[in-house]
PDB file of C-alpha atoms in Angstrom:
ATOM      1  CA  MET A   1      92.718-187.763 104.678  1.00 58.00           C
ATOM      2  CA  ALA A   2      92.105-188.183 100.742  1.00 59.00           C
ATOM      3  CA  ASN A   3      91.607-191.560 100.027  1.00 64.00           C
ATOM      4  CA  ASP A   4      94.378-193.185  98.036  1.00 79.00           C
ATOM      5  CA  ALA A   5      93.428-192.936  94.100  1.00 86.00           C
ATOM      6  CA  GLU A   6      91.851-189.683  94.344  1.00 87.00           C
ATOM      7  CA  GLY A   7      95.049-188.637  96.493  1.00 88.00           C
ATOM      8  CA  ARG A   8      97.760-189.824  94.059  1.00 90.00           C
ATOM      9  CA  LYS A   9      95.886-188.187  91.223  1.00 90.00           C
ATOM     10  CA  GLU A  10      96.257-184.643  92.683  1.00 91.00           C
ATOM     11  CA  VAL A  11      99.419-185.524  93.480  1.00 92.00           C
ATOM     12  CA  ALA A  12     100.391-186.705  89.998  1.00 91.00           C
ATOM     13  CA  LYS A  13      98.683-183.603  88.867  1.00 91.00           C
ATOM     14  CA  ILE A  14     100.845-181.386  90.600  1.00 93.00           C
ATOM     15  CA  LEU A  15     104.163-182.717  89.800  1.00 93.00           C
ATOM     16  CA  LYS A  16     103.235-183.119  86.223  1.00 90.00           C
ATOM     17  CA  ASP A  17     103.879-179.234  85.527  1.00 85.00           C
ATOM     18  CA  ALA A  18     106.688-178.749  87.882  1.00 91.00           C
ATOM     19  CA  ASP A  19     110.623-178.583  86.578  1.00 92.00           C
ATOM     20  CA  ILE A  20     111.842-178.373  90.702  1.00 95.00           C
ATOM     21  CA  GLY A  21     111.630-180.030  93.462  1.00 97.00           C
ATOM     22  CA  VAL A  22     113.271-179.071  97.141  1.00 98.00           C
ATOM     23  CA  LEU A  23     114.672-181.233  98.501  1.00 98.00           C
ATOM     24  CA  THR A  24     115.224-181.126 102.679  1.00 98.00           C
ATOM     25  CA  THR A  25     117.919-183.831 104.102  1.00 98.00           C
ATOM     26  CA  VAL A  26     118.972-183.588 107.785  1.00 97.00           C
ATOM     27  CA  ASN A  27     122.778-183.122 108.463  1.00 96.00           C
ATOM     28  CA  ALA A  28     125.445-184.492 110.747  1.00 94.00           C
ATOM     29  CA  SER A  29     124.894-181.765 113.111  1.00 96.00           C
ATOM     30  CA  GLY A  30     120.765-182.402 113.055  1.00 96.00           C
ATOM     31  CA  GLN A  31     120.293-179.040 111.401  1.00 97.00           C
ATOM     32  CA  LEU A  32     117.277-179.271 107.982  1.00 98.00           C
ATOM     33  CA  PHE A  33     118.830-178.558 104.829  1.00 97.00           C
ATOM     34  CA  SER A  34     117.333-177.918 101.564  1.00 98.00           C
ATOM     35  CA  ARG A  35     118.105-177.308  98.108  1.00 98.00           C
ATOM     36  CA  PRO A  36     116.818-177.237  94.546  1.00 97.00           C
ATOM     37  CA  LEU A  37     117.246-179.817  92.386  1.00 96.00           C
ATOM     38  CA  ALA A  38     115.210-180.925  89.022  1.00 94.00           C
ATOM     39  CA  LEU A  39     112.669-183.603  88.887  1.00 93.00           C
ATOM     40  CA  GLN A  40     113.332-186.176  86.568  1.00 88.00           C
ATOM     41  CA  GLU A  41     109.939-188.297  86.223  1.00 71.00           C
ATOM     42  CA  ALA A  42     106.627-186.916  85.346  1.00 60.00           C
ATOM     43  CA  GLU A  43     105.042-190.177  85.587  1.00 76.00           C
ATOM     44  CA  PHE A  44     104.405-190.372  89.620  1.00 85.00           C
ATOM     45  CA  ASP A  45     104.150-193.962  90.626  1.00 87.00           C
ATOM     46  CA  GLY A  46     104.899-192.876  94.553  1.00 88.00           C
ATOM     47  CA  ASP A  47     109.142-192.178  93.571  1.00 94.00           C
ATOM     48  CA  LEU A  48     110.621-189.340  92.863  1.00 96.00           C
ATOM     49  CA  TRP A  49     113.804-189.138  90.721  1.00 96.00           C
ATOM     50  CA  PHE A  50     116.838-186.604  91.170  1.00 96.00           C
ATOM     51  CA  VAL A  51     120.511-186.869  89.483  1.00 96.00           C
ATOM     52  CA  THR A  52     123.101-185.664  91.613  1.00 97.00           C
ATOM     53  CA  GLN A  53     126.664-185.770  92.336  1.00 96.00           C
ATOM     54  CA  ASP A  54     128.598-188.580  94.600  1.00 97.00           C
ATOM     55  CA  PRO A  55     130.596-187.449  96.174  1.00 97.00           C
ATOM     56  CA  SER A  56     129.072-184.890  97.815  1.00 97.00           C
ATOM     57  CA  PRO A  57     127.488-183.069 100.963  1.00 96.00           C
ATOM     58  CA  LYS A  58     123.993-183.751 100.064  1.00 97.00           C
ATOM     59  CA  ALA A  59     124.617-187.202  99.638  1.00 98.00           C
ATOM     60  CA  ASP A  60     126.339-187.873 102.745  1.00 98.00           C
ATOM     61  CA  GLU A  61     123.552-186.137 104.675  1.00 98.00           C
ATOM     62  CA  ILE A  62     121.402-188.502 103.177  1.00 98.00           C
ATOM     63  CA  ARG A  63     123.466-191.772 103.956  1.00 98.00           C
ATOM     64  CA  GLY A  64     123.354-190.222 107.260  1.00 98.00           C
ATOM     65  CA  ASN A  65     119.847-190.380 107.844  1.00 98.00           C
ATOM     66  CA  PRO A  66     117.776-190.940 104.740  1.00 98.00           C
ATOM     67  CA  HIS A  67     114.605-189.145 105.688  1.00 98.00           C
ATOM     68  CA  VAL A  68     113.888-186.360 103.616  1.00 98.00           C
ATOM     69  CA  ASN A  69     110.950-183.919 102.598  1.00 98.00           C
ATOM     70  CA  VAL A  70     110.648-182.589  98.591  1.00 98.00           C
ATOM     71  CA  SER A  71     108.601-179.733  98.737  1.00 98.00           C
ATOM     72  CA  VAL A  72     107.141-178.495  94.777  1.00 96.00           C
ATOM     73  CA  SER A  73     105.521-175.639  93.421  1.00 93.00           C
ATOM     74  CA  GLY A  74     103.467-175.968  90.317  1.00 88.00           C
ATOM     75  CA  SER A  75     100.410-174.140  88.514  1.00 85.00           C
ATOM     76  CA  ASP A  76      98.540-176.633  90.019  1.00 86.00           C
ATOM     77  CA  GLY A  77      99.337-176.217  93.618  1.00 92.00           C
ATOM     78  CA  TYR A  78     101.904-177.322  96.087  1.00 94.00           C
ATOM     79  CA  LEU A  79     103.616-180.767  97.290  1.00 96.00           C
ATOM     80  CA  SER A  80     105.187-181.487 100.757  1.00 97.00           C
ATOM     81  CA  ILE A  81     106.540-185.028 100.307  1.00 97.00           C
ATOM     82  CA  SER A  82     108.089-186.938 103.122  1.00 98.00           C
ATOM     83  CA  GLY A  83     109.802-189.998 102.420  1.00 98.00           C
ATOM     84  CA  THR A  84     113.073-191.821 102.395  1.00 98.00           C
ATOM     85  CA  ALA A  85     115.946-191.707 100.281  1.00 98.00           C
ATOM     86  CA  ARG A  86     118.949-193.460  99.153  1.00 98.00           C
ATOM     87  CA  ILE A  87     121.707-192.717  96.888  1.00 98.00           C
ATOM     88  CA  VAL A  88     121.652-195.455  93.723  1.00 97.00           C
ATOM     89  CA  ARG A  89     124.506-196.119  91.021  1.00 96.00           C
ATOM     90  CA  ASP A  90     122.095-197.247  87.906  1.00 96.00           C
ATOM     91  CA  LYS A  91     123.763-197.049  84.904  1.00 95.00           C
ATOM     92  CA  ALA A  92     120.296-198.557  83.139  1.00 95.00           C
ATOM     93  CA  LYS A  93     118.582-195.690  85.205  1.00 94.00           C
ATOM     94  CA  ILE A  94     120.843-192.792  84.762  1.00 95.00           C
ATOM     95  CA  ASP A  95     120.397-193.198  80.893  1.00 94.00           C
ATOM     96  CA  ASP A  96     116.886-193.699  81.154  1.00 93.00           C
ATOM     97  CA  LEU A  97     116.609-189.974  83.168  1.00 93.00           C
ATOM     98  CA  TRP A  98     119.412-188.271  81.211  1.00 94.00           C
ATOM     99  CA  GLY A  99     118.835-185.099  79.192  1.00 91.00           C
ATOM    100  CA  PRO A 100     120.626-182.276  77.648  1.00 91.00           C
ATOM    101  CA  THR A 101     119.950-180.127  81.230  1.00 89.00           C
ATOM    102  CA  MET A 102     122.173-182.273  83.002  1.00 91.00           C
ATOM    103  CA  GLU A 103     125.310-182.282  80.698  1.00 91.00           C
ATOM    104  CA  PRO A 104     126.962-178.916  82.200  1.00 92.00           C
ATOM    105  CA  TRP A 105     127.212-180.477  86.160  1.00 92.00           C
ATOM    106  CA  PHE A 106     129.285-183.197  84.799  1.00 95.00           C
ATOM    107  CA  GLU A 107     131.948-182.811  83.149  1.00 93.00           C
ATOM    108  CA  HIS A 108     132.286-186.019  81.764  1.00 94.00           C
ATOM    109  CA  GLY A 109     128.544-186.028  80.802  1.00 93.00           C
ATOM    110  CA  LYS A 110     126.641-189.370  81.788  1.00 93.00           C
ATOM    111  CA  ASP A 111     129.981-191.333  82.124  1.00 94.00           C
ATOM    112  CA  ASP A 112     131.038-188.823  84.600  1.00 96.00           C
ATOM    113  CA  PRO A 113     132.178-190.940  88.256  1.00 96.00           C
ATOM    114  CA  THR A 114     130.387-188.643  90.374  1.00 97.00           C
ATOM    115  CA  VAL A 115     126.890-189.643  88.511  1.00 98.00           C
ATOM    116  CA  ALA A 116     124.198-190.971  90.913  1.00 98.00           C
ATOM    117  CA  LEU A 117     120.559-190.479  91.610  1.00 97.00           C
ATOM    118  CA  ILE A 118     118.700-189.593  94.575  1.00 97.00           C
ATOM    119  CA  HIS A 119     115.277-192.054  94.977  1.00 97.00           C
ATOM    120  CA  VAL A 120     112.850-190.916  97.008  1.00 97.00           C
ATOM    121  CA  GLU A 121     110.154-193.741  97.877  1.00 97.00           C
ATOM    122  CA  ALA A 122     107.341-191.666  99.003  1.00 96.00           C
ATOM    123  CA  HIS A 123     105.534-192.444 102.359  1.00 97.00           C
ATOM    124  CA  THR A 124     102.879-189.213 102.276  1.00 96.00           C
ATOM    125  CA  ALA A 125     102.484-186.165 100.915  1.00 96.00           C
ATOM    126  CA  GLU A 126     100.433-183.205 101.833  1.00 95.00           C
ATOM    127  CA  TYR A 127      98.878-180.856  98.823  1.00 95.00           C
ATOM    128  CA  TRP A 128      97.244-177.224  98.414  1.00 91.00           C
ATOM    129  CA  ARG A 129      95.607-176.589  95.407  1.00 87.00           C
ATOM    130  CA  PRO A 130      93.549-173.653  94.394  1.00 82.00           C
ATOM    131  CA  ASP A 131      89.741-174.204  93.132  1.00 72.00           C
ATOM    132  CA  SER A 132      90.115-170.942  91.545  1.00 58.00           C
ATOM    133  CA  PRO A 133      92.083-169.113  89.022  1.00 55.00           C
ATOM    134  CA  LYS A 134      95.107-167.196  91.034  1.00 53.00           C
ATOM    135  CA  VAL A 135      93.663-163.885  90.829  1.00 48.00           C
ATOM    136  CA  VAL A 136      90.477-165.229  92.363  1.00 47.00           C
ATOM    137  CA  THR A 137      92.196-166.547  95.462  1.00 50.00           C
ATOM    138  CA  LEU A 138      94.167-164.110  95.896  1.00 48.00           C
ATOM    139  CA  PHE A 139      91.297-162.070  96.472  1.00 48.00           C
ATOM    140  CA  LYS A 140      89.253-163.891  98.378  1.00 49.00           C
ATOM    141  CA  LEU A 141      92.071-164.072 100.816  1.00 47.00           C
ATOM    142  CA  ALA A 142      92.336-160.039 100.223  1.00 54.00           C
ATOM    143  CA  LYS A 143      88.760-159.781 101.437  1.00 52.00           C
ATOM    144  CA  GLY A 144      89.344-162.117 104.706  1.00 57.00           C
ATOM    145  CA  MET A 145      91.902-160.162 105.321  1.00 60.00           C
ATOM    146  CA  VAL A 146      89.972-156.426 105.143  1.00 67.00           C
ATOM    147  CA  THR A 147      86.778-157.745 106.561  1.00 63.00           C
ATOM    148  CA  GLY A 148      89.130-160.159 109.687  1.00 67.00           C
ATOM    149  CA  LYS A 149      86.650-163.060 108.140  1.00 67.00           C
ATOM    150  CA  LYS A 150      88.111-166.899 107.452  1.00 65.00           C
ATOM    151  CA  ALA A 151      88.603-166.687 103.436  1.00 58.00           C
ATOM    152  CA  ASP A 152      86.543-169.538 102.733  1.00 64.00           C
ATOM    153  CA  ASP A 153      86.314-172.177  99.576  1.00 63.00           C
ATOM    154  CA  VAL A 154      90.212-170.931  98.247  1.00 57.00           C
ATOM    155  CA  GLY A 155      90.670-174.399  97.635  1.00 75.00           C
ATOM    156  CA  LYS A 156      91.469-178.014  98.206  1.00 81.00           C
ATOM    157  CA  ASN A 157      94.166-179.172 100.913  1.00 82.00           C
ATOM    158  CA  ASP A 158      94.819-182.792 101.995  1.00 86.00           C
ATOM    159  CA  VAL A 159      96.973-185.589 103.041  1.00 91.00           C
ATOM    160  CA  VAL A 160      97.760-188.565 100.519  1.00 91.00           C
ATOM    161  CA  GLU A 161      99.406-191.690 102.778  1.00 90.00           C
ATOM    162  CA  LEU A 162     101.333-193.003  99.388  1.00 87.00           C
TER     163      LEU A 162
END
């Protein structure tokens, strides 16, 4: 497991250039359900924010079972963040996070009565970050497939307690 400072730095670096997180919730039948949502804050402080509509199935799923996972793919690597989520209706926070790309989703803009936020308090994150350019990493993996030997030194993988 990575030390906290180093691990948080790796998580923040991957999140910095990522635009989309895939939020996975648990529905009333116990099935996992995933959907892409736009990430709302570049600075990672242990929390992730998404704008959503409420009422919606994902809002109902979060109220029924707050345990979620957020998967992220960015140019610097991949993340799987587990945590707990809640639905928030904080007008000041909505104002803070609101941007023009959200307008098409809400008939009355940020004053639409269905605008809500999903706040994810991250507990752990597992990250995978290649140490080499993508083409070099792919070559190492292909070489391992051809030779039958384990591909070594293709990147960094660790779990971070948040």
